[in-house]
PDB file of C-alpha atoms in Angstrom:
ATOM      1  CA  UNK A   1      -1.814 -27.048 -44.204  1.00 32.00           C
ATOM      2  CA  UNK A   2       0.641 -26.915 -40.806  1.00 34.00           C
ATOM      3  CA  UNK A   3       2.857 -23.799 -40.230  1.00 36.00           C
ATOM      4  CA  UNK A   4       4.622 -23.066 -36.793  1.00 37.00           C
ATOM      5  CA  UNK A   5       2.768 -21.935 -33.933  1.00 39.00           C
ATOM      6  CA  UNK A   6       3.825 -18.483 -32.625  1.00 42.00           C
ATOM      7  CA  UNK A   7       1.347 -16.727 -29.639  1.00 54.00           C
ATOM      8  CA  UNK A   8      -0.508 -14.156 -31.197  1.00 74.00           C
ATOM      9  CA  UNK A   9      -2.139 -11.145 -29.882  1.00 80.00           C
ATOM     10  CA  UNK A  10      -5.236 -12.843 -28.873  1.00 87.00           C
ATOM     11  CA  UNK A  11      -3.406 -15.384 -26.997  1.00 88.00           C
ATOM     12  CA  UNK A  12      -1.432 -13.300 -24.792  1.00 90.00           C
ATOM     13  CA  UNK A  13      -3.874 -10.788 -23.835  1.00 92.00           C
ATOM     14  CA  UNK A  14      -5.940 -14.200 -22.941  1.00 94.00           C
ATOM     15  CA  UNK A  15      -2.611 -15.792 -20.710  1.00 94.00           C
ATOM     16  CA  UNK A  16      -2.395 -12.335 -18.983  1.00 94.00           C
ATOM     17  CA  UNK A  17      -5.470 -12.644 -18.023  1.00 96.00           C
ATOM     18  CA  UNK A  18      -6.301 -16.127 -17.264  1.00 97.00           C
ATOM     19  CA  UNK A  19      -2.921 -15.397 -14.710  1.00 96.00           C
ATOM     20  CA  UNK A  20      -4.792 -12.375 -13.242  1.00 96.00           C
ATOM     21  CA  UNK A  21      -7.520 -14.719 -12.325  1.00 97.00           C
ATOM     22  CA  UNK A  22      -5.646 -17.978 -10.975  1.00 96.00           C
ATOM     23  CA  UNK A  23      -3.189 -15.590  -8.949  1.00 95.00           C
ATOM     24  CA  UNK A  24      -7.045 -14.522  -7.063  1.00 95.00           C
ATOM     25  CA  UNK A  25      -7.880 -18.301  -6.340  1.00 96.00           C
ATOM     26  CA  UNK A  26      -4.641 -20.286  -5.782  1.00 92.00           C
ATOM     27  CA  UNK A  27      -5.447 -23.515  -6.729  1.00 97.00           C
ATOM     28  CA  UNK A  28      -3.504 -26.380  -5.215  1.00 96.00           C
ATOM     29  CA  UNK A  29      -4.497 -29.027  -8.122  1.00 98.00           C
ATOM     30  CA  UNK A  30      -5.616 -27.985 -11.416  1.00 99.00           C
ATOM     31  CA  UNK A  31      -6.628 -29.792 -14.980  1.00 99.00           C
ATOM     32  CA  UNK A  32      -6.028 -28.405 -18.229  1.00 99.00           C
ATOM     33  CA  UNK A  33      -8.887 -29.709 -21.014  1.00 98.00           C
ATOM     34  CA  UNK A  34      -7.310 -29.737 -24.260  1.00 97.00           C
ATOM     35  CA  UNK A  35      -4.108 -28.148 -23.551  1.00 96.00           C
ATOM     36  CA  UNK A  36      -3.144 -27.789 -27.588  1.00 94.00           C
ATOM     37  CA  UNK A  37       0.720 -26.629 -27.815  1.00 93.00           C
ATOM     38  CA  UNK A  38       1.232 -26.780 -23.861  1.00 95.00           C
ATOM     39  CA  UNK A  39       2.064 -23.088 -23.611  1.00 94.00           C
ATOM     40  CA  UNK A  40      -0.529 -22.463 -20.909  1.00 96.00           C
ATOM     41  CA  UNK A  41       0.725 -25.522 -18.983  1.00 97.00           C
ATOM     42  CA  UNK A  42       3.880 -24.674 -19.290  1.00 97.00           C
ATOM     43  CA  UNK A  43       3.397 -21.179 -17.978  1.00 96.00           C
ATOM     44  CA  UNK A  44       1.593 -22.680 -14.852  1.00 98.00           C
ATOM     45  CA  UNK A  45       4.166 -25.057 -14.710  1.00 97.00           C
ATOM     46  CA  UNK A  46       6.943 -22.744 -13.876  1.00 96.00           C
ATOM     47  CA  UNK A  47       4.842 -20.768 -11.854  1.00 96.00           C
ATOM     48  CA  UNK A  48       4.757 -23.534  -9.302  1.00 96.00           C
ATOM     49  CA  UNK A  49       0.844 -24.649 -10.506  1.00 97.00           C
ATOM     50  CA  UNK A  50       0.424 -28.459 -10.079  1.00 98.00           C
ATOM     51  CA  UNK A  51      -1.912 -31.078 -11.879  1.00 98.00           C
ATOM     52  CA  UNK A  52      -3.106 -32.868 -14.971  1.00 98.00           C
ATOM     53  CA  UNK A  53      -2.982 -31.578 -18.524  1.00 98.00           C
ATOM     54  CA  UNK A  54      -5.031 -33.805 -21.103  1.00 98.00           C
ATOM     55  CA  UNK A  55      -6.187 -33.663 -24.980  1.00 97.00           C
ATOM     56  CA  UNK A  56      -7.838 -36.063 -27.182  1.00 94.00           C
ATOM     57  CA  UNK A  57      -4.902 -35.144 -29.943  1.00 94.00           C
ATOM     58  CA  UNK A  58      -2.329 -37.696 -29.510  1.00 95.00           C
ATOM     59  CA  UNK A  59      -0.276 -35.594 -31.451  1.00 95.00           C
ATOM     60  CA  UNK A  60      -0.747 -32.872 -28.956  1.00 95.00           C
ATOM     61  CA  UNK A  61       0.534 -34.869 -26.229  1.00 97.00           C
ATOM     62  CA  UNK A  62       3.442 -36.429 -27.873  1.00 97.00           C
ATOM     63  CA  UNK A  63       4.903 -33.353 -28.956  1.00 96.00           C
ATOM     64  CA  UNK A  64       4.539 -32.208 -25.487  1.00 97.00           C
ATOM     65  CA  UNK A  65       6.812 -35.015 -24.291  1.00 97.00           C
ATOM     66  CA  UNK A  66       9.260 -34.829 -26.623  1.00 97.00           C
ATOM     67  CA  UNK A  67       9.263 -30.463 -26.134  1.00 94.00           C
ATOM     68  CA  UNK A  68       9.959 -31.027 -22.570  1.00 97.00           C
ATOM     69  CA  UNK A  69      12.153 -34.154 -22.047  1.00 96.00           C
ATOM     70  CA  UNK A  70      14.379 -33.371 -19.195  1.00 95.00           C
ATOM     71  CA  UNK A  71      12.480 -30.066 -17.693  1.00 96.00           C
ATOM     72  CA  UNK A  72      11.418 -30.310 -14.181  1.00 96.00           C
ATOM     73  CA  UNK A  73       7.407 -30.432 -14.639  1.00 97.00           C
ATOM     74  CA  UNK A  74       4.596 -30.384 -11.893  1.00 97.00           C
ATOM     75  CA  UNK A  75       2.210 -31.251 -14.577  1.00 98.00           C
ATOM     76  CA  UNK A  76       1.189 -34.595 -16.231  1.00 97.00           C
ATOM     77  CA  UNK A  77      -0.206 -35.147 -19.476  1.00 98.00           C
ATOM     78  CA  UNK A  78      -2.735 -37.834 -21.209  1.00 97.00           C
ATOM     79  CA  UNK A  79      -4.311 -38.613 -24.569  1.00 98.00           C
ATOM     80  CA  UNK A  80      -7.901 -38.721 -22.962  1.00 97.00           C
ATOM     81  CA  UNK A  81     -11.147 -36.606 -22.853  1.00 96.00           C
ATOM     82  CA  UNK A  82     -12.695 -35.278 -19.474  1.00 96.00           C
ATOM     83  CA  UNK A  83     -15.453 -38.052 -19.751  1.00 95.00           C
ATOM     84  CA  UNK A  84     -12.718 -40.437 -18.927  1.00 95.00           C
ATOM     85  CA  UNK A  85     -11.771 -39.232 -15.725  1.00 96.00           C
ATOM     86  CA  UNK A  86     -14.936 -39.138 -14.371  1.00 91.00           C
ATOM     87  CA  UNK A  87     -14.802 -42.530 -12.735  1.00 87.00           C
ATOM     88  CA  UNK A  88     -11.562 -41.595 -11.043  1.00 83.00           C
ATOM     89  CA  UNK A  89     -11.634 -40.253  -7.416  1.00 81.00           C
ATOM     90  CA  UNK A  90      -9.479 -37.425  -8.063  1.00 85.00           C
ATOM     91  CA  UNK A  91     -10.798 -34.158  -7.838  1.00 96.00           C
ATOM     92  CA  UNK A  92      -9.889 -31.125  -8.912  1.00 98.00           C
ATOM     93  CA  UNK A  93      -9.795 -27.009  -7.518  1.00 98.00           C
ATOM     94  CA  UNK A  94      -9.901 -25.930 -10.849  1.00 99.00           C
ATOM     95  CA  UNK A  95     -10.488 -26.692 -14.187  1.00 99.00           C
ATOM     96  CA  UNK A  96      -8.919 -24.893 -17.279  1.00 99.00           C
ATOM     97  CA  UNK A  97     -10.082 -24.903 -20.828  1.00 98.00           C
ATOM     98  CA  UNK A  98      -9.382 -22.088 -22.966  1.00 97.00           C
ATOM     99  CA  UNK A  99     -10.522 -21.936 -26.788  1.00 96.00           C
ATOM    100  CA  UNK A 100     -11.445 -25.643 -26.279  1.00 97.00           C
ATOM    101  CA  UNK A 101     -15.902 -25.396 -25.739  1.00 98.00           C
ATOM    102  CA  UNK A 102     -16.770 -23.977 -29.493  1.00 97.00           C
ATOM    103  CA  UNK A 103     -15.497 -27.266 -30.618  1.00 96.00           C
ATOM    104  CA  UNK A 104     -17.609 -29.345 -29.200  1.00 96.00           C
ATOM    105  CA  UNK A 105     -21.176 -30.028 -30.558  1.00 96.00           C
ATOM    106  CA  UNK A 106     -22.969 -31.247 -27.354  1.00 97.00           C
ATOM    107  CA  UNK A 107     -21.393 -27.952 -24.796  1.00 98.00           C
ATOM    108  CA  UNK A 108     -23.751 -28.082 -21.767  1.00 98.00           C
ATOM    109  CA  UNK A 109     -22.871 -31.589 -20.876  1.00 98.00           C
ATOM    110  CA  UNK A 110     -19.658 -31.232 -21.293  1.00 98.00           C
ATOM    111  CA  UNK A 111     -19.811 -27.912 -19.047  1.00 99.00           C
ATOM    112  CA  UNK A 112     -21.774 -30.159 -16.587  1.00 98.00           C
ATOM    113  CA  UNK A 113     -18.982 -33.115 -16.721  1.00 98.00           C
ATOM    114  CA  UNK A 114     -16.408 -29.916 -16.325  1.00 98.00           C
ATOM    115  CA  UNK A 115     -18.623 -29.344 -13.334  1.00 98.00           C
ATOM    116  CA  UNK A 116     -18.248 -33.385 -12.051  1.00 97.00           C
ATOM    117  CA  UNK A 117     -14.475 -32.657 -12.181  1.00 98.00           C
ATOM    118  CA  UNK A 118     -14.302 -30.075  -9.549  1.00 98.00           C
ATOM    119  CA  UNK A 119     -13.975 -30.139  -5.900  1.00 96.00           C
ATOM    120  CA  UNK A 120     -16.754 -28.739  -3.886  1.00 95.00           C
ATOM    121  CA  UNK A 121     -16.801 -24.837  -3.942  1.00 90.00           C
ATOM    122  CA  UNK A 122     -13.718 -25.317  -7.141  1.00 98.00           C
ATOM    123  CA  UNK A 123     -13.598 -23.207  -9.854  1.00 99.00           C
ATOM    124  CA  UNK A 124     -13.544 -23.262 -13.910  1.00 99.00           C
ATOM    125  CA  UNK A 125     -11.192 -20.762 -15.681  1.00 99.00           C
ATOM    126  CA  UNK A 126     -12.451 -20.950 -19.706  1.00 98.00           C
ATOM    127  CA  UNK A 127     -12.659 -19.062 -22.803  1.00 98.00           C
ATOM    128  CA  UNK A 128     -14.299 -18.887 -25.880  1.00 98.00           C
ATOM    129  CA  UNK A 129     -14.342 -16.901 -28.811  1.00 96.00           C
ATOM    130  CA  UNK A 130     -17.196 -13.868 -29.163  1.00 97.00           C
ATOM    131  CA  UNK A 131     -19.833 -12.776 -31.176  1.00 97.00           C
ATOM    132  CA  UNK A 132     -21.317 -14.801 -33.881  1.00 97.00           C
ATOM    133  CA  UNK A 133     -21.500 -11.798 -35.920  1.00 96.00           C
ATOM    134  CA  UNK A 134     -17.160 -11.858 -36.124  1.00 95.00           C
ATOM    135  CA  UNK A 135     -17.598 -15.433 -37.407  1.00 95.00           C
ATOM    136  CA  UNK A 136     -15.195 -15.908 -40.300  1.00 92.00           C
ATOM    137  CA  UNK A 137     -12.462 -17.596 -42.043  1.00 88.00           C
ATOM    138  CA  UNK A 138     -10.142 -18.088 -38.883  1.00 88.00           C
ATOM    139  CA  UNK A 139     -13.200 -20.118 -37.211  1.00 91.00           C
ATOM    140  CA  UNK A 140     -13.974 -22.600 -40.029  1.00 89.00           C
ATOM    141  CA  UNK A 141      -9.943 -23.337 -40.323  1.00 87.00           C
ATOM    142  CA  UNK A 142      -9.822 -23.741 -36.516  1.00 87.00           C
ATOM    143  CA  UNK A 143     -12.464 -26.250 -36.146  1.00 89.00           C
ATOM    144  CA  UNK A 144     -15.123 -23.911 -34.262  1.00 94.00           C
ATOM    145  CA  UNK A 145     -18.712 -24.678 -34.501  1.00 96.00           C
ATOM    146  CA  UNK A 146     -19.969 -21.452 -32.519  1.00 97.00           C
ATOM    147  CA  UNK A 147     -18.635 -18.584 -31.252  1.00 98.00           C
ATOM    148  CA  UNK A 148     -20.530 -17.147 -28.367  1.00 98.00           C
ATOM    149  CA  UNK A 149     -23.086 -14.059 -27.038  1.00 98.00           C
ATOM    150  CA  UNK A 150     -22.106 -12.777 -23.203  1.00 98.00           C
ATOM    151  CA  UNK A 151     -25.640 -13.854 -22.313  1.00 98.00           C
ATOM    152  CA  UNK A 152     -25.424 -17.271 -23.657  1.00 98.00           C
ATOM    153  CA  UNK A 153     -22.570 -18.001 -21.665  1.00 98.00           C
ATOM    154  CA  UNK A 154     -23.331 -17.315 -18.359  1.00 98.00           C
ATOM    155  CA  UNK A 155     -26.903 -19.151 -18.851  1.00 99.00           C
ATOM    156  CA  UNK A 156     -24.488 -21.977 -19.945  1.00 99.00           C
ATOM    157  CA  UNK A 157     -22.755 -21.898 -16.684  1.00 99.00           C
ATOM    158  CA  UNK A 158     -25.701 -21.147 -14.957  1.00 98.00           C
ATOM    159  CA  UNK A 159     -27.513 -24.275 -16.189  1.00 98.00           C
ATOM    160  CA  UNK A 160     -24.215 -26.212 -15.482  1.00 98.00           C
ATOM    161  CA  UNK A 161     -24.234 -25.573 -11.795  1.00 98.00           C
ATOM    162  CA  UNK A 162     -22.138 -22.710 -11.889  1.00 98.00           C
ATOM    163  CA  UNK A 163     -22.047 -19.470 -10.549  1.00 98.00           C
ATOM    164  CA  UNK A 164     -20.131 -16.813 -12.643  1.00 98.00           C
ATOM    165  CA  UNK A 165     -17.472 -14.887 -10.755  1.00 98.00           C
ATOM    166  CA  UNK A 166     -15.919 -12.567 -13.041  1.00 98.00           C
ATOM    167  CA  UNK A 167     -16.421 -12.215 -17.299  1.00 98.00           C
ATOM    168  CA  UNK A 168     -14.257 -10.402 -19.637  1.00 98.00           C
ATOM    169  CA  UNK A 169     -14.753  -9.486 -22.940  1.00 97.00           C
ATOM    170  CA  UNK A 170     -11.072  -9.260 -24.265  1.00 95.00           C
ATOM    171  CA  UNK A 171      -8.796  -7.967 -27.239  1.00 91.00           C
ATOM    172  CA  UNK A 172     -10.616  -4.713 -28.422  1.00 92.00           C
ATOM    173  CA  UNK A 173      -9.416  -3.134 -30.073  1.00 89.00           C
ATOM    174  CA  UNK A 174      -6.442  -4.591 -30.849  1.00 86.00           C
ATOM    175  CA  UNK A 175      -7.497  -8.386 -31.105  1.00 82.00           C
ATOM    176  CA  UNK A 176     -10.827  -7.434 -32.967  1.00 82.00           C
ATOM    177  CA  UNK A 177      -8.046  -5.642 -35.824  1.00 83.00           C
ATOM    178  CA  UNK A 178      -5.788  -8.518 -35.843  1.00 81.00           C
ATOM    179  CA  UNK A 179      -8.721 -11.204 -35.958  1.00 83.00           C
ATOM    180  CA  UNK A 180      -9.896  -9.563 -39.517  1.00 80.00           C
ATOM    181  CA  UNK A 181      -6.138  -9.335 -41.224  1.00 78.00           C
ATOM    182  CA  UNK A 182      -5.915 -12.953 -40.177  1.00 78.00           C
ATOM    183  CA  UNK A 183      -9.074 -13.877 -41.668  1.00 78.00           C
ATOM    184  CA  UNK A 184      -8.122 -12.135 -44.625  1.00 77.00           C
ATOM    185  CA  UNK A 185      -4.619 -14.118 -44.705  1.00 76.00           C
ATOM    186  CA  UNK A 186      -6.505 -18.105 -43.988  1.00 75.00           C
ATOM    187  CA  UNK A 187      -8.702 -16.913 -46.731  1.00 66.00           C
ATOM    188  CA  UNK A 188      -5.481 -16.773 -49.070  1.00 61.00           C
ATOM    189  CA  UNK A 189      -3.125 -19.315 -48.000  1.00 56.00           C
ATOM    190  CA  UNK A 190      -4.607 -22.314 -45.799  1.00 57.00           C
ATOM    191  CA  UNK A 191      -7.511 -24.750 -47.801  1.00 55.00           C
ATOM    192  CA  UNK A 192      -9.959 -26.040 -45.159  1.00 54.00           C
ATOM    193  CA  UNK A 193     -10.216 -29.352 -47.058  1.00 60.00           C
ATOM    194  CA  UNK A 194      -9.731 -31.795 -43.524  1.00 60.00           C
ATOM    195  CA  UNK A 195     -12.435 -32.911 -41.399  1.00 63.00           C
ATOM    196  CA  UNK A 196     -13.570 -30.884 -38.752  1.00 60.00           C
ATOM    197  CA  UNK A 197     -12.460 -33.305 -36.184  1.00 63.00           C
ATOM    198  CA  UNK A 198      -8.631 -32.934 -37.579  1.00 65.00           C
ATOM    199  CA  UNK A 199      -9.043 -29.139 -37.534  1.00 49.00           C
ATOM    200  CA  UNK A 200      -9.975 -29.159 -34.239  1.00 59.00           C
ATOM    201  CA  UNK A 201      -6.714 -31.679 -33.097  1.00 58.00           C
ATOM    202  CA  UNK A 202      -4.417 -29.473 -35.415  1.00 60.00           C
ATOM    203  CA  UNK A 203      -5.647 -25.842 -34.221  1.00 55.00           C
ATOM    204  CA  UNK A 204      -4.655 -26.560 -30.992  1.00 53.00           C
ATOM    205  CA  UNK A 205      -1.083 -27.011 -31.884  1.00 50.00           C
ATOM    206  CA  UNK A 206      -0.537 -25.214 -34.626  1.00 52.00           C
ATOM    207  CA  UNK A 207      -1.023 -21.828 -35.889  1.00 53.00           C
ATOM    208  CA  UNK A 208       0.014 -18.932 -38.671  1.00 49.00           C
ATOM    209  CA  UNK A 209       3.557 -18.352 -38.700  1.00 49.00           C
ATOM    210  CA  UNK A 210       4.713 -14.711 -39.655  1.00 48.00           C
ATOM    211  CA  UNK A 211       8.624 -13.890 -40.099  1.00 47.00           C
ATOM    212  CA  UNK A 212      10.297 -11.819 -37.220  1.00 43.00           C
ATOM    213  CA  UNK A 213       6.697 -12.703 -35.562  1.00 54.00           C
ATOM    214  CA  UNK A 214       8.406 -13.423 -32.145  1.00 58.00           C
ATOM    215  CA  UNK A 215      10.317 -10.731 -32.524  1.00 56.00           C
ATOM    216  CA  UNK A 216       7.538  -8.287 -32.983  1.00 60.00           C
ATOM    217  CA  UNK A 217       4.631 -10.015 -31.066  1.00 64.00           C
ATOM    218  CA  UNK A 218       5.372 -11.013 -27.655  1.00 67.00           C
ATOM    219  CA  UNK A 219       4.887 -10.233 -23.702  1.00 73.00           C
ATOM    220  CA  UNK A 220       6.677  -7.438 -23.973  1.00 76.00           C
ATOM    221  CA  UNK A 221       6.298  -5.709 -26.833  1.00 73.00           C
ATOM    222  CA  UNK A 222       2.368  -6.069 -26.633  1.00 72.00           C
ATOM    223  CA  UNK A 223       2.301  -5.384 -22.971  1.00 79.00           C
ATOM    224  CA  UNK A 224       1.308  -1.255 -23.468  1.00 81.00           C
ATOM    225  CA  UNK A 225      -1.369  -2.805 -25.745  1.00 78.00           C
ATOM    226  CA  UNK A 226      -2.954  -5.138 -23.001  1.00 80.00           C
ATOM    227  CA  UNK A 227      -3.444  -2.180 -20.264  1.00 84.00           C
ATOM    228  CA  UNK A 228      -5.083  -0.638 -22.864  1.00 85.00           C
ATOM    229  CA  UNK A 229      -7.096  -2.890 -23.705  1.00 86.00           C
ATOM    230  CA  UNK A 230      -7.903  -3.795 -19.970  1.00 88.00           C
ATOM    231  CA  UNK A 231     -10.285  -0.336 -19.956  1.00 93.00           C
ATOM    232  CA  UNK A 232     -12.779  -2.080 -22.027  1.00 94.00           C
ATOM    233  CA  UNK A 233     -12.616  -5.414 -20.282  1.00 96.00           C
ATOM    234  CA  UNK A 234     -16.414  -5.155 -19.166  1.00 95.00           C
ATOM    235  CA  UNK A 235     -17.701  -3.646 -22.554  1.00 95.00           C
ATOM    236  CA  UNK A 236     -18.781  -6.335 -24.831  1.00 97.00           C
ATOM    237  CA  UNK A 237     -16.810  -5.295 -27.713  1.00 96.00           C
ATOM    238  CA  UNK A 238     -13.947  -8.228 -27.436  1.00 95.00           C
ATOM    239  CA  UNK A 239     -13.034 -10.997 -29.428  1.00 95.00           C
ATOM    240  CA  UNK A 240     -13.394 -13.262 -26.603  1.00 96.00           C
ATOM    241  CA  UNK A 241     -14.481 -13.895 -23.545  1.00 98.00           C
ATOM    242  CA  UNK A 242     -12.609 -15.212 -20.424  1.00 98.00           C
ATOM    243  CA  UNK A 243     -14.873 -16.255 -17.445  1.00 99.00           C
ATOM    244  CA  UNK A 244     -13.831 -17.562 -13.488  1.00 99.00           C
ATOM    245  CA  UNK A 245     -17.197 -19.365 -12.361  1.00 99.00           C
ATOM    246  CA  UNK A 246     -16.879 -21.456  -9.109  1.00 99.00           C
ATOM    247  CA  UNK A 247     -19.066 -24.609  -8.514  1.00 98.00           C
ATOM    248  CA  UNK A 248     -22.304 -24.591  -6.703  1.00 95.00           C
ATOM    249  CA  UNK A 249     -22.395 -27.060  -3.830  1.00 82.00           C
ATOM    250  CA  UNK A 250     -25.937 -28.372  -4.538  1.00 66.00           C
ATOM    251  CA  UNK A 251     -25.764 -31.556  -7.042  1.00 54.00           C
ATOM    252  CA  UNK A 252     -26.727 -30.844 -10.948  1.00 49.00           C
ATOM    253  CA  UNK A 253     -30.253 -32.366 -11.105  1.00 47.00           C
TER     254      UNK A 253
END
């Protein structure tokens, strides 16, 4: 089942601070791994950010396309994986990929190709969803196949070759209310009857649609909610977690 995507709680107290943390490492050249609707490349893109966005949806990327057909962009996009740019020379300060490593079965290689992407001394910018135990309805419609402990993720990284510069657990208490009324809602309305491979392509682009949800959920109208929020940032009570890790110089054995 495909509604209209509309950012959600979650997702902006995520952009707010995934901006937070690029605005402390300037990156010249960035890539965006799975990129879903483009709303995070398009906010980098009209901050002045340049780079690559990619996705293995093709549907992803062509609606992309046609969405910005005649806007200036200092990002291109491709219907590719991050394996396939590992043979180019191209390098890159820093690699984004938000909501994109619970889908994927085999994670530490694909944190280790992350790695392969970066510039010496370059940085990853990721999140992922927290807490097994908050595993529900929303996950299994998404596509997920984990959702993560704070300890498991920075041995991750660790293992990967990076070094973890900053970790936020995100969202509570707001997020962590929202998260259960919309598990309650998939439970009722959206059948989980597609493979997980298609609910992985469509959760990128697509999500619940409420009416007058733009009007009522947005920057500004959640922004009192976010510096609230931002006093439990290093409590692990979030619904996700956003992490900066930079790249260790030594080579991944």
């Amino acid at each position: 089942m495909i509604m209209a995507w509309m950012s959600g709680p979650t997702s902006i107290f995520r952009h707010k601070l995934v901006f937070n943390l690029l605005d402390r490492i300037s990156p010249q050249k960035i890539l965006e791994v799975g990129f879903g609707n483009g709303d995070l490349l398009l906010k980098m893109n009209k901050l002045g950010y340049k780079g690559l966005g990619i996705d293995f949806s093709s549907t992803a990327v062509e609606e992309f396309i046609k969405k910005t057909k005649g806007m200036p962009l200092t990002f291109s996009v491709r219907n590719c994986t991050a394996e396939n740019l590992i043979s180019a020379e191209d390098r890159f300060d820093l690699v984004v990929a938000c909501e994109v490593l619970e889908h994927i079965q085999d994670d530490n290689n694909t944190l280790k190709t992350w790695n392969q992407l970066l510039a010496d001394s370059g940085h990853l910018l990721l999140s992922v969803p927290a807490h097994m135990k908050k595993w529900g309805h929303n996950d299994e419609y998404a596509g997920h196949m984990r959702r993560y402990e704070k300890e498991e993720v920075t041995t991750k990284l660790k293992e990967a070759n990076f070094e973890v510069v900053q970790l936020y657990s995100y969202g509570y208490p707001f997020s962590n209310w929202a998260k259960l009324a919309g598990d309650k809602l998939i439970k009722k309305k959206v059948k989980t009857e597609a493979s997980l491979e298609e609910r992985t392509k469509e959760s990128g682009i697509h999500n619940l649609h409420f009416k007058f949800g733009k009007i009522l959920i947005n920057d500004l109208t959640l922004h009192p909610f976010y510096l609230f929020q931002k006093a439990f940032l290093n409590a692990d009570l979030g619904v996700g977690y956003v992490v900066l890790a930079k790249k260790k110089v030594s080579e991944i054995k």
